[in-house]
Short mmCIF file of C-alpha atoms in Angstrom, two decimals:
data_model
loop_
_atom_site.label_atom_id
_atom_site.label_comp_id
_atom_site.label_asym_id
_atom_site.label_seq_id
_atom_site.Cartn_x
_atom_site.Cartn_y
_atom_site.Cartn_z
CA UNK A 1 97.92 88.17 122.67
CA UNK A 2 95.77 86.93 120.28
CA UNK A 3 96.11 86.99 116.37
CA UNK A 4 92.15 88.24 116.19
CA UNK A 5 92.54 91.03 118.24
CA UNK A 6 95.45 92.50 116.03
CA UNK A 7 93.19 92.17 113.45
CA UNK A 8 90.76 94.44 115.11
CA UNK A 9 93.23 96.49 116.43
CA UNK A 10 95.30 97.26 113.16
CA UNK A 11 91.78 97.85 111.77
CA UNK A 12 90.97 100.13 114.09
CA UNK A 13 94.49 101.86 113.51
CA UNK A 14 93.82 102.32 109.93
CA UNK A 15 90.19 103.57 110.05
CA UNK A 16 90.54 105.99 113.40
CA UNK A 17 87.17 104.51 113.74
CA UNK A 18 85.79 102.07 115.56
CA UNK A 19 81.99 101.70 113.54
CA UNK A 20 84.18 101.51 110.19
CA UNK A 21 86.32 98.84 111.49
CA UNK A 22 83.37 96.80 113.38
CA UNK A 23 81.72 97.33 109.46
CA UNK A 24 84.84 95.77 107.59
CA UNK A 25 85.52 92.74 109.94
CA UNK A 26 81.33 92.24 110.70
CA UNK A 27 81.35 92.03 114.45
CA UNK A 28 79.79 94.41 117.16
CA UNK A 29 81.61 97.94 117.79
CA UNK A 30 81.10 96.73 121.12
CA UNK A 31 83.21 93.34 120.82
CA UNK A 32 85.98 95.33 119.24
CA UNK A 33 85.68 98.28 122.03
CA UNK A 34 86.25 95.18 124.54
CA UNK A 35 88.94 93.47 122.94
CA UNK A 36 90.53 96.37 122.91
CA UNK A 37 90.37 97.80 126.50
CA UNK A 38 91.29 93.87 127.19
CA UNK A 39 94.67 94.40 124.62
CA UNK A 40 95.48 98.22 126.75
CA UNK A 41 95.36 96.69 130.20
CA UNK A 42 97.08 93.47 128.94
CA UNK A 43 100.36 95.65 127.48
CA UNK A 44 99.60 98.00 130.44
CA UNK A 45 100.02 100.64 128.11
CA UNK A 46 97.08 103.81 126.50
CA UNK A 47 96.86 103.01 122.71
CA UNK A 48 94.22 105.01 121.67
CA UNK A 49 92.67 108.71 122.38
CA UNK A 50 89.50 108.00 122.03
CA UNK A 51 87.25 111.09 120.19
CA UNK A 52 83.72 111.53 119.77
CA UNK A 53 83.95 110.60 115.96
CA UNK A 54 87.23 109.47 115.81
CA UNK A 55 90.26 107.42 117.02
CA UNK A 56 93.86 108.59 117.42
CA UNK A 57 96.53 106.69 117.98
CA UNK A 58 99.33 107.12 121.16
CA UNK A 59 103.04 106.62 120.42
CA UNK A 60 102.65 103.60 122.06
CA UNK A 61 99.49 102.50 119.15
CA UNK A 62 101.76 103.87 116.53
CA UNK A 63 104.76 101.49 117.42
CA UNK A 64 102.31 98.53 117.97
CA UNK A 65 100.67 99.46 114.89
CA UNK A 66 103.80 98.56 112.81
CA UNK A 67 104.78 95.61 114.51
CA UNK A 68 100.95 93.86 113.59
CA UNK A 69 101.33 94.93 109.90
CA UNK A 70 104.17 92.30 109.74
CA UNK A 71 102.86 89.99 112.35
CA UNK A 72 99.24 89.69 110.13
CA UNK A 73 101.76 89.61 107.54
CA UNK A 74 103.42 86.53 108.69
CA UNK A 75 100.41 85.35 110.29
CA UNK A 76 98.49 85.42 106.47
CA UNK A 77 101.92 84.14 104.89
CA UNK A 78 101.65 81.03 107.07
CA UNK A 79 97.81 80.24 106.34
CA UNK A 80 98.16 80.91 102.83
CA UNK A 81 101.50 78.63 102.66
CA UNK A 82 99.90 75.00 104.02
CA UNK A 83 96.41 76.02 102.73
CA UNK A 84 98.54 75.58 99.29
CA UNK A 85 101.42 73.39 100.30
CA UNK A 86 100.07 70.36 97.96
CA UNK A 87 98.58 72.37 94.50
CA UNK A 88 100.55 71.50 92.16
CA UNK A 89 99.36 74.50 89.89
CA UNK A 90 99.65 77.54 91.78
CA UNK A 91 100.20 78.85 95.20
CA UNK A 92 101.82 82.23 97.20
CA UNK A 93 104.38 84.49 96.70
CA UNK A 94 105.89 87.37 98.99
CA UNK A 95 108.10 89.86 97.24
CA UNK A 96 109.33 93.54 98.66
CA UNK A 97 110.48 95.21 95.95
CA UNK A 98 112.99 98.85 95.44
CA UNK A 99 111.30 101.14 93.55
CA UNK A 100 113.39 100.50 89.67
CA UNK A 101 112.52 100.20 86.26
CA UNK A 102 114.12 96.59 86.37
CA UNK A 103 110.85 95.88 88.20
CA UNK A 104 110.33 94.51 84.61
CA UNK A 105 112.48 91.82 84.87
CA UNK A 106 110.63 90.86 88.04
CA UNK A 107 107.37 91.09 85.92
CA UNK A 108 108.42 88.82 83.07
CA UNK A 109 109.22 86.38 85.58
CA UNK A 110 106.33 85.96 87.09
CA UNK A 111 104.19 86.74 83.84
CA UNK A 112 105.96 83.63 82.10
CA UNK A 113 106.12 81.66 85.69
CA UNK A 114 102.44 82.11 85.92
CA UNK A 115 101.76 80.10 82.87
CA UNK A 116 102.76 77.18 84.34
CA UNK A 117 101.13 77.81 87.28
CA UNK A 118 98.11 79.90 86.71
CA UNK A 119 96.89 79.85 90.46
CA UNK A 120 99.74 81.35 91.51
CA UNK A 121 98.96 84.37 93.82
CA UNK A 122 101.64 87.12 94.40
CA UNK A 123 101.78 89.84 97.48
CA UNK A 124 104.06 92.35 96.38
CA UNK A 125 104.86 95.70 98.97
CA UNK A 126 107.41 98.58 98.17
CA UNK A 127 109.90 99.31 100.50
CA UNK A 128 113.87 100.74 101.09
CA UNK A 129 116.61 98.40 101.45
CA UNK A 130 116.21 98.20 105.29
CA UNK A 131 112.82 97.22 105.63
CA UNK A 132 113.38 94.70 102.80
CA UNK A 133 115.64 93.14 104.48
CA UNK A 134 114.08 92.81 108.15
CA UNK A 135 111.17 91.58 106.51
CA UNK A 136 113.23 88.53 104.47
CA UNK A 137 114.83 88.02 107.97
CA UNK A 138 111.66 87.72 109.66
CA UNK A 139 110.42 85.16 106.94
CA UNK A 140 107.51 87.88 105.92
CA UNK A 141 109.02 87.85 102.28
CA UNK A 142 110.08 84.96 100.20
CA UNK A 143 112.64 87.35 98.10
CA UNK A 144 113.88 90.95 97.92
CA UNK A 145 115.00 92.86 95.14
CA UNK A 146 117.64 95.59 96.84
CA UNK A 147 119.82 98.51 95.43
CA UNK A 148 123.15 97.06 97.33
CA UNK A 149 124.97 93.87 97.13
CA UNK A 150 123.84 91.86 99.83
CA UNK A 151 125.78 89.90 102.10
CA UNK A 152 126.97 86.82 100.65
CA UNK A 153 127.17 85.13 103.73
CA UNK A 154 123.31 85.50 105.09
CA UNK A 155 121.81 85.81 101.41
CA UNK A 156 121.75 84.34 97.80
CA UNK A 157 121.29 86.79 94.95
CA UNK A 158 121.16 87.43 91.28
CA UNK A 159 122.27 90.51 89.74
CA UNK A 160 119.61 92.30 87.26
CA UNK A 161 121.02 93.12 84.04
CA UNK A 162 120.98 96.67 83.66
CA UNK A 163 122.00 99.57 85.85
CA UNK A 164 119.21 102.46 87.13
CA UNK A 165 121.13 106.11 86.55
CA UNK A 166 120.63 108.54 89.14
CA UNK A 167 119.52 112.38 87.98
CA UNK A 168 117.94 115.43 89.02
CA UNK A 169 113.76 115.50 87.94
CA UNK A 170 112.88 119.07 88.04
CA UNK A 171 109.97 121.62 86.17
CA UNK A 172 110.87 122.02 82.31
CA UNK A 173 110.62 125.36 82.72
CA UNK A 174 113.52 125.41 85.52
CA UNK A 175 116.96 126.96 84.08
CA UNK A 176 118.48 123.43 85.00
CA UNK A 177 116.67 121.65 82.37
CA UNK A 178 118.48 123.10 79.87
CA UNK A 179 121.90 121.30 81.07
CA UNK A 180 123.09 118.17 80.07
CA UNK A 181 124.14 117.10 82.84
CA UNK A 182 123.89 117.75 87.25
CA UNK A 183 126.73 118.76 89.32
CA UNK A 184 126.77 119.46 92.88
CA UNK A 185 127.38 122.75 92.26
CA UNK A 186 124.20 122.96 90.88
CA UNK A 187 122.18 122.20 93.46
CA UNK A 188 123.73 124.26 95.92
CA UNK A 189 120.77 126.18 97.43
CA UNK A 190 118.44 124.35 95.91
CA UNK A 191 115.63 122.71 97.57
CA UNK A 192 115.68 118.87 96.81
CA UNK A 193 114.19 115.67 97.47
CA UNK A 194 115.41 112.50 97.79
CA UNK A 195 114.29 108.98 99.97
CA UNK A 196 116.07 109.12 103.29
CA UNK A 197 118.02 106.08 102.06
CA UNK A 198 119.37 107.81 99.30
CA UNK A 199 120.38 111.21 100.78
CA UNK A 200 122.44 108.94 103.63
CA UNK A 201 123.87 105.77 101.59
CA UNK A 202 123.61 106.46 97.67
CA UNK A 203 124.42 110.53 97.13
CA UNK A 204 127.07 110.99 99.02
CA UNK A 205 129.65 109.28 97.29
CA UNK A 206 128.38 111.54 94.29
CA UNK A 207 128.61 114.98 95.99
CA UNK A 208 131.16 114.13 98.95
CA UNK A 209 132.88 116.84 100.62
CA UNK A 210 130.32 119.09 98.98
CA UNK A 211 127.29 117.37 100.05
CA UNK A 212 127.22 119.73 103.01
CA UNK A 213 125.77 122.35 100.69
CA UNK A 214 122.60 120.64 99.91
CA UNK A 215 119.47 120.79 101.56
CA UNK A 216 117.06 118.70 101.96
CA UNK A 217 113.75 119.77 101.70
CA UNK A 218 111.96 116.84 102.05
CA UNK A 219 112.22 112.59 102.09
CA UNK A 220 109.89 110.60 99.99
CA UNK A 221 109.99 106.41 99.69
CA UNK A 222 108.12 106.63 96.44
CA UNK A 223 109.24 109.09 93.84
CA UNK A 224 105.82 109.48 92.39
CA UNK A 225 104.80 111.34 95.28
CA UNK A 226 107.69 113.71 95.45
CA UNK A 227 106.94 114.44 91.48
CA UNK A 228 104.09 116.01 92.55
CA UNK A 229 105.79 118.27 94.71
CA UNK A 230 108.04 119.45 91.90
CA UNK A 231 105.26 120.02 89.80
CA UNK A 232 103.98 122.74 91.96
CA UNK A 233 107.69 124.17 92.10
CA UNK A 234 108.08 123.61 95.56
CA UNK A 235 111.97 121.57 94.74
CA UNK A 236 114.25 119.98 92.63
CA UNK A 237 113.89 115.23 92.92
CA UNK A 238 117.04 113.34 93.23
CA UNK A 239 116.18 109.63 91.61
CA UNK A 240 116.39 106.99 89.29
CA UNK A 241 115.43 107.69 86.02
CA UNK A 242 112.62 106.18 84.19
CA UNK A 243 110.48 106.21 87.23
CA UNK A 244 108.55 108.90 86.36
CA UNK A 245 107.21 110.18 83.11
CA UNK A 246 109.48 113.14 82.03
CA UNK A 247 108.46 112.46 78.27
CA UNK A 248 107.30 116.29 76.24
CA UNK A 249 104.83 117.63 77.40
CA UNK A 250 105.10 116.27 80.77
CA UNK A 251 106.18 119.68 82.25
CA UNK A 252 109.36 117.68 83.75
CA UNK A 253 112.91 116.58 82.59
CA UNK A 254 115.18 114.52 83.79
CA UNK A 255 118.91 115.42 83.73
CA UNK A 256 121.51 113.09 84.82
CA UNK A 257 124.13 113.40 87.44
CA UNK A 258 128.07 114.15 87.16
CA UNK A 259 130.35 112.60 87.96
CA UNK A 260 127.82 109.65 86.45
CA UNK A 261 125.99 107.34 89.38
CA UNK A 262 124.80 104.58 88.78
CA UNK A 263 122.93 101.54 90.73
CA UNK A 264 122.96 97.78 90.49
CA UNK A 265 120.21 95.96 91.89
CA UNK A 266 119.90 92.51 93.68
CA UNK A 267 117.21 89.82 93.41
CA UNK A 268 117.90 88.37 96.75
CA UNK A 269 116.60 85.61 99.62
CA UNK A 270 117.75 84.09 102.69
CA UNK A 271 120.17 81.05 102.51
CA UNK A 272 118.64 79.37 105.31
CA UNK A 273 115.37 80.20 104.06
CA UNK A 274 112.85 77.24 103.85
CA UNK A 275 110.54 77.64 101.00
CA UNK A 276 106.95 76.87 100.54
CA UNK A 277 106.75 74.54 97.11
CA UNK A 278 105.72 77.29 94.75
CA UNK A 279 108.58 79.46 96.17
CA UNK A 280 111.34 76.90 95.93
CA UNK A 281 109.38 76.52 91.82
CA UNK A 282 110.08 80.09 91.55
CA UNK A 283 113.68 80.36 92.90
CA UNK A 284 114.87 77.56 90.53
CA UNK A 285 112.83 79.24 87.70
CA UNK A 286 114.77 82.27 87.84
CA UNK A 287 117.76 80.65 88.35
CA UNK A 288 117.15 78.72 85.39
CA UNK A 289 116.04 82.11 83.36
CA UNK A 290 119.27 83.90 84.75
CA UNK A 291 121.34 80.91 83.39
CA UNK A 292 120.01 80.49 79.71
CA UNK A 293 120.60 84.71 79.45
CA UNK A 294 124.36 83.89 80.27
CA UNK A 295 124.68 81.46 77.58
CA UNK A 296 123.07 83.79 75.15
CA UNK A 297 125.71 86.52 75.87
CA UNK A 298 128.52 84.34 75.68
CA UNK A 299 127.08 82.58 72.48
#
């Protein structure tokens, strides 16, 4: 299997259209159309239904279709890498970052890193604990930044310095806003969203033997999204706070939990990583950074 033919294949997958994708990577819809009857018989398996205007993918395309995302990934990450291997001034990054407001730290980082090295190119992607991980595993990431301690034995971390508080985002209007604070209690009927990760690892040691009377109405990775479900009313969004704008006049609030819940998060990488120059730059940068802030608290 060839690295080309993913290409046109994932294209294909994202488009549903075969003229679109031959238009993006400028070959022939018919050179694409072979390659991929070639990839089909090769796997020995359907990945398309093929429409008159359109493309849809089997189970089969959809599982294959998330396997080449990381294996361009990698296959990118390994070009860019010893394309860059000997500039001294910049070079390529691959961070897959929780969704937090200590994203800032992350930013000043690289902001101040980047002055040193102003061809520095970074490749961030969002993504839950899990997939953070299996990508750093997989070498597709450089570093992480995760809501859990990692494993001390298989990675290296930093702590961030603050703490993301979990609460309720709901309408303004909603009789909850009016409380200063969330129980479980509260939510009891309710209908609420929360990421999949956080309903199953994060919230349950906040409602416990009580979590059985919540419902879930519906999972979302990036809370953006499901604040635009409780705009129109439809629930009530369990997350961080300071992800989305609650300010007045917003037409939401954010109320914190009881008991309080908090989260630490984890800059993180592989020990037995081997880093591309600019990486191994930025890993003793930070660790530098994360040093002279200890000294200034203890000063």
């Amino acid at each position: 299997m060839e690295i080309q033919v993913l290409r046109y294949f994932y294209a294909v997958a994202k488009t549903e259209n075969m003229t679109r994708a031959a238009s993006q990577l400028h070959v022939s819809q018919s050179t694409i159309s072979r390659q991929l009857k070639a990839l089909e018989e090769e796997l020995g398996q359907k990945l398309f239904i093929r429409h008159s205007f359109s493309i849809e993918l089997t189970q089969q395309g959809r599982r294959l279709q998330d396997q080449a995302q990381d294996l361009l990934m990698m296959a990118d990450k390994i070009e860019h890498e010893f394309r860059t291997w000997d500039e001294v001034d910049g070079g390529d990054l691959y961070l897959g970052l929780a969704e937090s407001y200590q994203i800032r730290w992350l930013a000043s980082w690289i902001r101040q890193f980047k002055e040193q090295y102003p061809k520095l190119h970074y490749h961030v992607t969002s993504g839950d604990r899990e997939q953070v991980y299996e990508r750093l595993d997989r070498g597709v990431l450089d570093f992480g930044v995760v809501c859990e301690q990692p494993n001390p034995d298989k990675y290296s971390y930093l702590l961030l310095p603050e703490t993301d508080t979990w609460g309720a985002v709901m309408r303004s209007d909603s009789p909850l806003a009016k409380k200063k604070a969330i129980r479980v209690e509260d939510l009891a009927g309710q209908p609420l969203f929360a990421s999949e990760e956080a309903w199953e690892h994060d919230l349950p040691s906040w409602g416990q033997d009580k979590m059985a009377s919540l419902q879930l109405e519906g999972s979302f990775r990036l809370a953006y999204n499901g604040s635009i479900f409780v705009r129109e009313g439809l629930g009530i969004m369990l997350t961080f706070d300071r992800l989305i704008d609650t300010s007045p006049g917003s037409g939401l609030t954010f109320v914190p939990l009881a008991p309080k819940l908090e989260e630490r998060l984890y800059f993180t990488w592989r020990k037995d990583a081997t880093f591309s120059p600019i990486a191994e730059r930025f890993c003793k940068y930070v660790l530098e950074k994360n040093q002279m802030s200890k000294q200034r608290n203890t000063d």
